[in-house]
XYZ file of C-alpha atoms in Angstrom:
735
model
C 150.246 117.389 109.119
C 146.512 116.758 108.791
C 144.949 119.711 106.882
C 142.099 119.842 109.380
C 144.508 120.159 112.284
C 146.464 122.798 110.432
C 143.305 124.773 109.742
C 142.273 124.434 113.386
C 145.644 125.728 114.435
C 145.293 128.744 112.160
C 141.864 129.526 113.588
C 143.178 129.193 117.132
C 145.992 131.535 116.287
C 143.592 134.081 114.800
C 141.268 133.777 117.774
C 144.076 134.348 120.228
C 145.092 137.446 118.281
C 141.509 138.695 118.619
C 141.612 138.142 122.368
C 144.968 139.848 122.791
C 144.482 142.812 120.482
C 140.704 143.112 120.334
C 140.805 143.692 116.549
C 139.894 141.493 113.607
C 139.190 143.673 110.644
C 140.054 143.308 106.982
C 142.020 145.987 105.182
C 139.084 146.581 102.873
C 136.816 146.984 105.855
C 139.115 149.592 107.392
C 138.974 151.675 104.263
C 135.252 151.606 103.660
C 133.673 151.616 107.126
C 133.612 154.118 109.943
C 131.392 153.160 112.859
C 129.214 155.648 114.704
C 127.977 155.358 118.261
C 124.797 153.656 116.976
C 126.795 150.795 115.537
C 128.152 147.886 117.515
C 131.514 148.910 118.977
C 134.822 147.127 119.042
C 135.705 144.105 116.922
C 132.097 143.386 115.830
C 132.061 145.297 112.555
C 131.768 145.009 108.825
C 130.566 142.108 106.743
C 132.783 139.082 107.414
C 130.767 136.334 105.667
C 133.517 135.435 103.208
C 133.102 131.676 103.761
C 129.613 130.205 103.683
C 129.013 127.790 106.546
C 132.146 128.722 108.458
C 130.133 130.400 111.201
C 129.220 126.973 112.524
C 132.891 126.064 112.569
C 133.652 129.186 114.560
C 130.992 128.366 117.142
C 132.403 124.884 117.656
C 135.900 126.308 117.741
C 134.854 128.453 120.681
C 134.372 125.373 122.840
C 137.850 124.097 122.047
C 139.302 127.518 122.675
C 137.469 127.767 126.002
C 139.107 124.557 127.139
C 142.503 125.975 126.151
C 141.925 129.319 127.891
C 140.713 127.664 131.107
C 144.270 126.422 131.871
C 145.870 129.868 131.609
C 147.224 131.622 134.668
C 144.550 133.109 136.870
C 145.153 136.807 136.229
C 145.329 136.416 132.475
C 142.233 134.203 132.557
C 140.327 136.828 134.540
C 141.135 139.564 132.053
C 140.187 137.470 129.027
C 136.895 136.224 130.479
C 135.902 139.690 131.620
C 136.590 141.006 128.130
C 134.609 138.210 126.475
C 131.611 138.627 128.778
C 131.453 142.403 128.625
C 131.834 142.581 124.826
C 129.191 139.951 124.139
C 126.732 141.496 126.572
C 127.216 144.953 125.076
C 126.712 143.684 121.496
C 123.543 141.817 122.360
C 122.021 144.670 124.346
C 122.597 147.082 121.465
C 121.503 144.620 118.819
C 118.191 143.950 120.541
C 117.645 147.459 121.948
C 117.910 146.459 125.588
C 119.657 149.346 127.277
C 121.652 149.026 130.512
C 121.151 145.307 130.672
C 123.161 142.433 132.078
C 123.378 138.970 130.552
C 123.288 135.415 131.791
C 124.447 132.669 129.387
C 123.000 129.200 129.791
C 122.690 125.958 127.838
C 119.060 125.177 128.759
C 116.858 127.977 127.444
C 114.690 127.681 130.589
C 117.570 128.102 133.010
C 117.694 131.881 132.669
C 114.062 132.183 133.759
C 114.780 129.961 136.775
C 117.607 132.270 137.845
C 115.400 135.326 137.320
C 112.706 133.792 139.539
C 115.287 133.257 142.275
C 116.317 136.885 141.922
C 112.711 138.065 142.270
C 112.120 135.828 145.310
C 115.239 137.199 146.975
C 114.022 140.722 146.195
C 110.531 140.263 147.675
C 111.606 138.097 150.636
C 114.608 139.721 152.291
C 115.391 136.815 154.626
C 114.854 134.106 152.012
C 118.591 133.401 151.796
C 118.695 132.438 155.480
C 115.154 131.297 156.285
C 114.338 129.528 153.035
C 110.861 128.205 152.346
C 109.568 129.169 155.768
C 109.487 132.747 154.493
C 107.108 131.673 151.735
C 104.681 129.733 153.926
C 102.955 132.795 155.324
C 102.699 134.625 152.003
C 102.609 132.299 149.049
C 104.289 133.653 145.909
C 102.357 133.472 142.649
C 103.875 133.115 139.170
C 101.563 133.979 136.272
C 101.971 132.626 132.790
C 99.901 132.638 129.620
C 98.009 129.542 128.560
C 99.823 129.887 125.217
C 103.288 129.475 126.804
C 105.305 126.423 125.903
C 104.062 123.310 127.693
C 105.751 122.368 130.936
C 107.476 125.706 131.521
C 105.604 126.556 134.719
C 105.985 123.046 136.091
C 109.730 123.204 135.423
C 109.981 126.475 137.368
C 108.137 125.082 140.372
C 110.301 121.974 140.307
C 113.574 123.902 140.183
C 112.489 126.415 142.831
C 110.950 123.799 145.152
C 107.591 125.560 144.950
C 104.203 123.812 145.004
C 102.158 123.869 141.825
C 99.625 125.997 143.651
C 102.085 128.878 143.188
C 101.530 128.682 139.408
C 98.590 130.549 137.859
C 97.676 129.901 134.208
C 96.076 132.967 132.608
C 93.630 132.105 129.775
C 93.850 133.777 126.402
C 91.254 136.092 124.908
C 87.955 134.482 124.021
C 86.013 137.453 122.676
C 88.345 140.287 121.712
C 91.734 140.349 119.994
C 93.896 137.399 119.130
C 92.956 133.988 120.448
C 96.614 133.499 121.408
C 97.055 136.682 123.493
C 96.793 136.746 127.247
C 93.510 138.102 128.584
C 94.707 141.286 130.319
C 91.406 142.053 132.035
C 91.209 138.567 133.505
C 94.849 138.789 134.602
C 94.087 142.009 136.456
C 91.222 140.322 138.281
C 93.375 137.306 139.199
C 96.116 139.513 140.623
C 93.663 141.512 142.740
C 92.068 138.317 144.062
C 95.459 136.882 145.017
C 96.496 140.069 146.789
C 93.249 140.104 148.748
C 93.845 136.495 149.841
C 97.305 137.351 151.187
C 99.387 136.004 148.324
C 102.330 137.801 146.725
C 102.151 138.312 142.931
C 105.738 137.642 141.971
C 106.381 137.341 138.256
C 104.546 137.372 134.923
C 105.751 135.379 131.900
C 104.612 136.897 128.589
C 105.216 135.993 124.951
C 106.667 137.929 122.056
C 105.791 135.138 119.666
C 103.889 132.237 121.181
C 105.435 128.794 120.600
C 102.458 127.707 118.510
C 101.159 130.582 116.412
C 103.841 133.230 116.941
C 101.491 135.872 118.392
C 102.646 138.616 120.772
C 100.930 139.520 124.017
C 99.919 143.098 124.755
C 103.253 143.856 126.377
C 102.629 147.554 126.965
C 99.469 146.879 128.959
C 101.111 143.988 130.813
C 104.041 146.201 131.779
C 101.625 148.721 133.263
C 100.023 145.998 135.380
C 103.416 144.786 136.569
C 104.410 148.292 137.615
C 101.077 148.758 139.351
C 101.373 145.542 141.388
C 105.177 145.555 141.788
C 105.684 142.453 139.656
C 108.545 141.301 137.445
C 107.825 141.000 133.689
C 109.728 138.371 131.732
C 109.323 138.043 127.945
C 110.394 135.273 125.589
C 109.574 134.252 122.027
C 110.848 134.108 118.477
C 109.595 137.594 117.597
C 112.277 139.115 119.820
C 114.698 138.509 116.976
C 113.024 141.252 114.944
C 114.190 143.844 117.500
C 117.477 143.879 115.585
C 115.754 145.148 112.415
C 115.220 148.760 111.514
C 111.436 148.478 111.351
C 109.790 146.649 114.230
C 106.133 146.437 115.178
C 105.118 148.439 118.211
C 103.855 145.296 119.944
C 107.330 143.745 119.854
C 109.131 147.012 120.601
C 107.352 147.094 123.956
C 109.477 144.095 124.973
C 112.472 146.415 125.393
C 110.817 147.798 128.558
C 110.455 144.426 130.260
C 112.535 143.410 133.274
C 114.099 140.415 131.523
C 113.988 138.566 128.206
C 115.396 135.283 126.929
C 117.078 135.215 123.504
C 118.012 132.146 121.473
C 120.567 133.399 118.906
C 121.610 129.864 117.991
C 118.591 128.941 115.810
C 118.029 132.546 114.735
C 121.506 132.823 113.218
C 122.168 129.163 112.433
C 124.887 128.811 115.071
C 125.362 125.356 116.580
C 126.292 124.851 120.216
C 125.954 128.483 121.290
C 124.213 129.307 124.569
C 120.896 131.017 125.093
C 121.025 134.446 126.686
C 118.819 136.039 129.312
C 119.079 139.836 129.432
C 117.900 141.463 132.660
C 118.000 144.715 134.578
C 118.740 144.807 138.311
C 120.611 147.258 140.460
C 121.774 144.978 143.259
C 124.751 142.821 142.162
C 124.679 140.947 145.470
C 121.184 139.622 144.805
C 122.167 138.727 141.233
C 125.092 136.763 142.594
C 122.856 135.026 145.144
C 120.400 134.082 142.387
C 123.176 132.631 140.226
C 122.892 135.201 137.427
C 126.505 136.214 137.906
C 129.518 134.227 139.000
C 132.890 135.018 140.493
C 134.411 132.008 138.765
C 136.218 133.014 135.530
C 135.541 129.637 133.933
C 131.778 130.237 134.175
C 132.186 133.331 132.035
C 133.686 131.274 129.199
C 130.177 130.108 128.226
C 129.917 133.257 126.141
C 133.067 132.484 124.112
C 131.392 130.515 121.255
C 128.830 133.272 120.840
C 131.557 135.934 121.103
C 133.481 134.384 118.218
C 130.382 133.742 116.093
C 129.042 137.270 116.411
C 132.359 138.693 115.272
C 132.531 136.275 112.390
C 129.056 137.163 111.142
C 129.467 140.853 111.726
C 126.731 143.406 112.245
C 125.584 143.241 108.623
C 125.555 139.462 108.589
C 123.384 139.262 111.704
C 120.838 141.720 110.365
C 120.823 140.069 106.948
C 119.929 136.664 108.384
C 117.092 137.954 110.516
C 115.780 140.108 107.669
C 115.995 137.206 105.224
C 113.883 135.010 107.520
C 111.250 137.745 107.873
C 111.099 138.176 104.102
C 110.541 134.435 103.613
C 107.534 134.561 105.935
C 106.099 137.517 104.068
C 106.652 135.782 100.724
C 104.764 132.674 101.847
C 101.956 134.730 103.346
C 101.410 136.593 100.078
C 101.151 133.324 98.149
C 98.783 131.741 100.672
C 96.298 134.565 100.148
C 95.810 133.377 96.554
C 95.075 129.735 97.441
C 91.528 128.544 97.987
C 90.659 126.396 100.992
C 93.647 127.703 102.978
C 93.131 129.737 106.144
C 96.010 131.575 107.772
C 96.420 132.447 111.427
C 98.866 135.344 111.642
C 98.971 138.283 114.009
C 100.119 140.935 111.537
C 99.721 140.345 107.802
C 102.310 143.029 107.050
C 104.986 141.737 109.401
C 104.593 138.256 110.838
C 107.753 136.148 111.339
C 105.637 133.038 111.923
C 103.037 131.855 109.399
C 100.465 129.277 110.478
C 98.012 127.941 107.905
C 95.416 125.205 107.665
C 93.301 123.479 105.049
C 89.689 124.338 105.770
C 86.420 123.082 104.361
C 84.794 126.512 104.627
C 86.045 127.584 101.200
C 86.309 124.131 99.661
C 84.081 123.469 96.624
C 81.028 121.460 97.596
C 79.412 120.743 94.216
C 78.851 117.091 93.495
C 79.735 115.917 96.969
C 78.656 115.996 100.570
C 81.169 118.306 102.210
C 78.451 120.574 103.545
C 76.281 118.770 106.042
C 77.939 115.575 107.159
C 81.380 117.004 107.584
C 80.197 120.261 109.096
C 81.940 120.485 112.469
C 84.011 117.356 111.838
C 87.154 118.926 113.243
C 88.837 115.588 113.832
C 88.655 114.778 110.128
C 90.127 118.135 109.171
C 92.809 117.770 111.815
C 94.023 114.458 110.434
C 93.983 115.822 106.883
C 96.038 118.829 107.956
C 98.484 116.577 109.769
C 98.904 114.602 106.542
C 99.363 117.877 104.670
C 102.082 119.080 107.028
C 103.929 115.772 106.965
C 103.826 115.613 103.167
C 105.082 119.187 102.791
C 107.907 118.580 105.261
C 108.896 115.409 103.401
C 108.697 116.762 99.857
C 110.147 120.233 100.583
C 112.527 119.547 103.503
C 114.417 122.825 103.136
C 111.261 124.769 103.942
C 111.407 123.673 107.584
C 107.622 123.440 107.995
C 106.214 121.370 110.828
C 102.855 120.417 112.329
C 101.525 122.253 115.365
C 98.445 121.654 117.517
C 96.557 124.819 118.448
C 93.732 124.805 120.965
C 91.275 126.837 118.909
C 92.290 126.249 115.289
C 93.230 122.579 115.635
C 96.042 120.958 113.677
C 97.938 123.465 111.519
C 101.100 123.722 109.442
C 103.682 126.175 110.776
C 106.404 128.014 108.869
C 108.876 129.695 111.236
C 111.997 130.587 109.236
C 113.566 132.476 112.148
C 113.973 129.099 113.859
C 114.920 127.021 110.807
C 116.021 129.059 107.774
C 119.559 129.846 108.937
C 120.356 126.217 109.707
C 118.617 124.734 106.636
C 119.623 127.456 104.192
C 116.044 128.172 103.129
C 115.789 130.424 100.061
C 113.009 132.035 98.031
C 112.882 129.113 95.599
C 112.205 126.758 98.518
C 109.176 128.842 99.479
C 108.045 128.776 95.837
C 108.396 124.981 95.808
C 106.394 124.810 99.031
C 103.564 126.829 97.501
C 103.626 124.679 94.357
C 103.334 121.442 96.350
C 100.600 122.954 98.451
C 98.663 123.850 95.311
C 98.938 120.233 94.146
C 97.701 118.816 97.452
C 94.668 121.061 97.942
C 92.565 119.248 95.257
C 93.506 115.898 96.811
C 92.390 117.080 100.232
C 89.143 118.500 98.844
C 88.315 115.307 96.925
C 89.082 113.109 99.912
C 86.861 115.212 102.122
C 84.103 115.114 99.506
C 84.250 111.359 98.796
C 84.637 110.244 102.403
C 80.887 110.159 103.047
C 80.182 108.663 99.615
C 82.606 105.851 100.401
C 80.880 105.202 103.721
C 77.444 105.063 102.073
C 78.649 102.594 99.436
C 80.237 100.340 102.047
C 77.130 100.280 104.223
C 75.117 99.010 101.250
C 77.285 95.878 101.061
C 76.293 93.091 103.428
C 79.762 91.547 103.323
C 81.599 94.766 104.302
C 81.835 96.635 107.596
C 82.743 100.320 107.648
C 85.541 101.227 110.070
C 85.288 104.716 111.556
C 88.800 105.899 112.413
C 89.201 109.673 112.525
C 92.987 109.350 112.771
C 93.265 107.967 109.231
C 93.969 110.546 106.474
C 91.977 109.039 103.641
C 88.617 107.695 102.531
C 88.234 105.360 105.469
C 88.492 101.705 106.383
C 86.564 98.517 105.637
C 86.550 94.934 106.828
C 85.362 91.996 104.769
C 83.033 89.788 106.809
C 82.711 86.103 105.771
C 79.201 84.896 105.017
C 79.572 81.635 106.935
C 77.613 81.692 110.204
C 78.265 78.140 111.429
C 81.802 78.885 112.657
C 82.718 79.400 116.296
C 84.240 82.717 117.371
C 87.898 81.618 117.180
C 87.553 80.111 113.720
C 85.602 83.109 112.525
C 88.276 85.533 113.758
C 90.945 83.445 112.052
C 88.925 83.436 108.841
C 88.405 87.226 108.987
C 92.116 87.809 109.559
C 93.185 85.548 106.699
C 90.657 86.879 104.184
C 91.414 90.544 104.908
C 95.174 89.991 104.806
C 94.913 88.277 101.426
C 92.476 90.942 100.233
C 94.924 93.703 101.186
C 97.728 92.006 99.268
C 95.597 91.659 96.145
C 94.424 95.274 96.314
C 97.993 96.491 96.623
C 98.869 94.576 93.448
C 96.214 96.351 91.373
C 97.161 98.996 88.821
C 95.754 102.011 90.642
C 96.885 105.266 92.236
C 95.016 104.527 95.456
C 96.981 103.663 98.569
C 95.874 100.636 100.584
C 97.108 99.988 104.110
C 96.449 97.951 107.190
C 95.666 101.171 109.064
C 97.368 103.500 111.549
C 100.010 102.087 113.832
C 97.919 102.348 116.992
C 94.543 101.600 115.447
C 92.132 99.846 117.797
C 90.410 98.014 114.962
C 92.200 94.941 113.630
C 91.991 93.027 110.348
C 90.979 96.112 108.388
C 91.812 97.659 105.038
C 92.241 101.420 104.900
C 92.074 103.406 101.669
C 94.220 106.527 101.322
C 93.691 109.910 99.714
C 91.316 110.226 96.767
C 91.684 111.936 93.414
C 89.118 113.907 91.473
C 88.204 111.127 89.022
C 87.724 108.383 91.619
C 84.849 105.961 91.007
C 83.813 105.117 94.553
C 81.157 102.588 93.527
C 83.607 100.606 91.408
C 86.152 100.651 94.230
C 83.703 99.153 96.714
C 82.419 96.583 94.195
C 85.970 95.496 93.457
C 86.707 95.029 97.154
C 83.595 92.888 97.529
C 84.352 90.842 94.400
C 87.952 90.074 95.346
C 86.935 89.328 98.927
C 84.274 86.895 97.752
C 86.761 85.097 95.503
C 89.213 84.784 98.382
C 86.466 83.496 100.662
C 85.324 80.876 98.154
C 88.894 79.818 97.528
C 89.403 79.511 101.264
C 86.338 77.329 101.599
C 87.675 75.110 98.830
C 90.930 74.526 100.640
C 89.199 74.030 103.973
C 87.000 71.284 102.508
C 89.807 69.784 100.448
C 90.445 66.866 102.817
C 86.840 65.721 102.853
C 86.434 66.278 99.138
C 89.543 64.290 98.273
C 88.531 61.465 100.626
C 85.084 61.149 99.055
C 86.615 61.427 95.600
C 89.056 58.596 96.281
C 86.274 56.353 97.546
C 84.146 57.083 94.488
C 87.137 56.502 92.206
C 87.809 53.122 93.821
C 84.172 52.108 93.337
C 84.177 53.187 89.691
C 87.477 51.392 89.029
C 86.074 48.239 90.577
C 82.970 48.598 88.457
C 85.091 49.154 85.356
C 87.079 45.997 86.061
C 83.888 44.004 86.399
C 82.577 45.408 83.105
C 85.892 44.571 81.445
C 85.665 40.994 82.720
C 82.151 40.603 81.364
C 83.138 42.143 78.014
C 86.387 40.212 77.402
C 85.453 36.942 79.058
C 87.217 34.782 81.597
C 89.656 33.148 79.125
C 91.347 36.410 78.299
C 92.191 36.865 81.992
C 94.244 33.615 82.157
C 97.993 34.494 81.988
C 99.013 32.078 79.213
C 95.760 31.793 77.322
C 94.844 35.453 77.306
C 97.781 36.769 75.188
C 97.344 34.018 72.554
C 93.610 34.651 72.316
C 94.144 38.399 72.059
C 96.643 37.798 69.238
C 94.199 35.756 67.158
C 91.160 37.900 68.011
C 92.109 41.413 69.179
C 89.636 43.272 71.372
C 88.963 46.956 70.761
C 88.361 48.127 74.337
C 87.048 51.625 74.838
C 88.908 53.693 77.473
C 86.750 56.058 79.479
C 88.666 59.092 80.789
C 87.905 60.538 84.199
C 88.657 63.900 85.839
C 88.367 64.802 89.501
C 86.381 68.034 90.069
C 87.672 69.636 93.282
C 84.947 72.262 93.339
C 82.085 69.704 93.317
C 83.963 66.736 94.814
C 82.982 64.241 92.125
C 84.401 62.398 89.111
C 83.544 63.659 85.619
C 84.174 62.099 82.230
C 86.581 63.794 79.879
C 85.415 65.252 76.596
C 87.228 65.687 73.260
C 86.973 69.436 73.670
C 88.513 69.389 77.164
C 91.593 71.205 76.049
C 89.493 73.974 74.452
C 87.349 74.378 77.573
C 90.394 74.448 79.843
C 91.970 77.171 77.740
C 88.750 79.208 77.837
C 88.534 78.826 81.625
C 92.154 79.875 81.966
C 91.577 83.028 79.954
C 88.440 83.838 81.934
C 90.292 83.413 85.247
C 92.812 86.025 84.198
C 90.099 88.686 83.923
C 90.060 89.528 87.651
C 88.395 91.122 89.364
C 85.128 90.365 87.530
C 83.454 93.548 88.714
C 85.936 95.837 86.963
C 84.349 97.469 83.979
C 85.899 97.738 80.559
C 88.498 100.523 80.345
C 89.989 102.765 77.789
C 93.678 102.377 76.886
C 95.894 103.799 79.629
C 93.019 104.202 82.104
C 93.817 102.910 85.588
C 91.420 101.182 87.960
C 88.760 103.124 89.887
C 88.957 106.125 87.553
C 86.044 107.611 85.683
C 86.994 108.159 82.071
C 86.961 111.809 81.051
C 86.795 113.170 84.609
C 88.716 116.398 84.835
C 88.848 119.627 86.715
C 85.199 120.327 85.822
C 83.914 117.145 87.393
C 83.002 118.874 90.618
C 81.091 121.765 89.062
C 77.324 122.093 88.757
C 77.516 121.792 84.946
C 79.680 118.689 85.032
C 79.295 116.242 82.160
C 80.722 113.258 83.997
C 77.323 111.529 84.163
C 76.853 111.910 80.411
C 80.290 110.472 79.747
C 79.614 107.527 82.035
C 76.218 106.867 80.351
C 77.686 107.020 76.855
C 80.522 104.775 78.007
C 78.051 102.184 79.295
C 76.019 102.284 76.055
C 79.165 101.877 73.965
C 80.339 98.984 76.097
C 76.881 97.328 75.797
C 76.840 97.654 72.001
C 80.390 96.323 71.773
C 79.421 93.349 73.931
C 76.390 92.543 71.707
C 78.488 92.813 68.567
C 81.069 90.545 70.105
C 78.393 87.923 70.903
C 77.028 88.056 67.357
C 80.490 87.733 65.897
C 81.195 84.610 67.949
C 78.243 82.579 66.576
C 79.580 81.908 63.040
C 82.916 80.975 64.504
C 81.372 78.315 66.745
C 79.337 76.873 63.851
C 82.444 76.723 61.717
C 84.267 74.778 64.403
C 81.450 72.192 64.642
C 81.347 71.776 60.873
C 85.070 71.187 60.716
C 84.905 68.675 63.562
C 82.034 66.744 61.928
C 83.804 66.707 58.543
C 86.997 65.462 60.092
C 85.216 62.728 61.975
C 83.285 61.577 58.885
C 86.510 61.183 56.943
C 87.909 58.746 59.479
C 87.561 55.041 58.748
C 85.694 53.078 61.356
C 86.446 49.329 61.825
C 83.619 46.934 61.305
C 81.581 46.301 64.368
C 82.411 49.667 65.853
C 80.340 51.902 63.618
C 77.445 52.044 66.053
C 79.734 52.853 68.972
C 81.392 55.712 67.068
C 78.061 57.201 66.140
C 77.001 57.114 69.789
C 80.247 58.834 70.752
C 79.652 61.604 68.238
C 76.183 62.052 69.541
C-alpha cells in the first residue's frame, strides 16, 4: 500500500476516535496536566506539537474527513456536527475572551460581516423579511466605516445587501489629535446626529483593531459608547485581535471584547491552510440569526468548522499561544533594532506592544553634507516613495522569510510593513530572519542616502551637456534618466526618431558592458518616455561628472559610426570612380614609360627579356572616413597597430585608474566622503597631478625611442644596394 494512503488512513482512524470519544490526549499529558475552568475544556489540551508542519496536514485532512462524515446516517451526522460546532465555538470564545458568543464560519473573510449586516437590518426593520427594500425607502439605513478600512469593503457590503452606495458613510481619520490611522470619534458623532436629524437610521459601525495598512487600533471604548447611545451595532476586525489570546493585552485591544461582533482569521495567525474565517457575535434571537444566515439547520453546513476543529486540537492551547506570542516578539525585536538606524522612521501605535511594524526611509535624518538633499528634494515625496518601494522589494527578495511587503499609506506614503501575525506562522520566521532583515536594511540605507544626494547632481551635469536630455521620471528608483540627442539637424522627424532609437539602444548595450557597479536600464515598464537610458542606485564613491562624460563620449562615437555607415554607399561610389580614374591614369603613365613596343604580345616579352624594366608600384588604400584614395607608406603596419591599440582605449573620456578600481568611482572615497571634513577633493587633485606628471614623463620617454627607430631605418636603407639608374628614385622615396 502507498505509505501516504496508509498514513492518511491512520489519521482518519485517529480523527474518528476523537469524534466518537471526545478524547485525544497523550499518556504523558494525562500525568502532568490538570485543567482548571480558565483553561480550554475538552479535547483541546496540552502541547501536541510533536511533528513540525503536521498542523497543515491536519487542516487539509479535515476537508477529506468532512466529505466522509457527510454521507453518514442523518442522526449520527447531526450529533457529530453539533459536537464539532459547539466545541470549536467554545474554544474560540474562551481563547479570544468573547463571552457568551456564537460563531459563523465562512470561507470569504467578508462574508461574516455581510451576514451580520443582514441580522442588524432584520433587527431594526421588523417587516424586512416580508416587505424587503420597500421598508428601507422611507428610512435609509447608514453603515459607517473608517477611512482606514480595507479598500472595497463597504462597496462589497452594499453590493451583497442590494443597498445603494449612498447608504455607506466613510468616516475620516484624525487630522490633529491622536493617530493618523484612527477614526475621528468627534466627527463620527456629528455625522450620526446629522443623519438622524435627516430621517436616516444609523445601522452599523465597522471599526479596526489593527488597520490593514499600519496596524493601528481605533478608540473602541469610545466607539462602543456612541453605538450604545445611538442604538448601533459595533463590528470589529483586524490583526490585533489575535493578541486577545495572550496574557498581557493592551487596553485598546481589550475593548474589542465588548463589541457586538468580530471577525477572526485564525488561518494566517496560526499558519493553518484552508481553514475558515470566524465571525463571533452576540444576539439573543435565534430566529433572526437563522433569517440572516448566521446559523443553519443543515448539518452539512456545520462541517465547515471541522478543519479548524482538528487543527486547534492538534496545536493545543500552548501551541496556539506560543505562535501568537512568537509573532508579537518578532515585531518587538524588529522595532528595537529600527530605533538604532538613522534615516528610518517608524509608524507604530504602541512602541511597547505593536504586532505590526511599519517603517520608511526618510530624508529628514539623512546626512546632507556634500550633497543637495536639503533644498531641492525637500517635499519631494514621490522620490522618497519610489525609493521606499525599491527598499521594500529588495528586502522581500533578499530576506524572503521575513514576510515584509510594501504598503501605501495616505499620510506617510510608501512604507515597508512587517506583520508577523499574518506571515510568520506560514513562513516559519525566526529571530535570525529578523536579524538578517536588519542587516540588509543597514546595508541599503547608505545606498538610498547617496542616491537621494546625487540625484540633483546628476541632473545638473546632464543639463550642461548639449547632446543629452534629462528625463524626469519619479517612478524610477535611481539617479534618473537621459536620452542622447543626435547633433544632425537636417533630418526629417521620422529619420531623426529612428536615429535616436538606434543610438540610445546601442549606447545602452555598451554601458551595460562596462566594468561598473551601476545598473543601466531602458526604464520602468510603463514609462511614457521612450528611447531613454536610466541609471540605477548610486554608491558613496560615485563620480557623477565622469559618468555623464562617459555617456556623452560613447554616444558621440556611436553617432559618428552611424554616420559613417549611412554615408557608406555614396563614399564607396565616389571612391570607385576615383579609383577607376587613377587606374586609367596609371595605365597611361605606364604606356608612356615602357613604350608602345613593350605592349605588343610577341615583341614585348622578348624586349623585356633583353632589357628589363624596373617599374615602380604605387600602393593605394581606400579611406572610408574621408572617402578618398591614399598612398601606402612603409610604416603602414606600424601606424595600423598604433591605431588599433588606441581604439581599444574606450571610452576616451575615462580617466586613468588605479589597479582594481572600477569605472565611475572616485579613488579613496570612503565613509567619510560625505562629511564636512572630507578629503575627497584633495585626493582627486593629487590624483590629477600624479596622472599629469606620469603623462609628461611618458611623452619624454617616447622621444628617444622614436629617434632610435629612424636611425635604424636609415642605416638599414643605406646598406641596401641600389641598381644603377635608380639611385635618384630611391633617394626621393626616402625623402
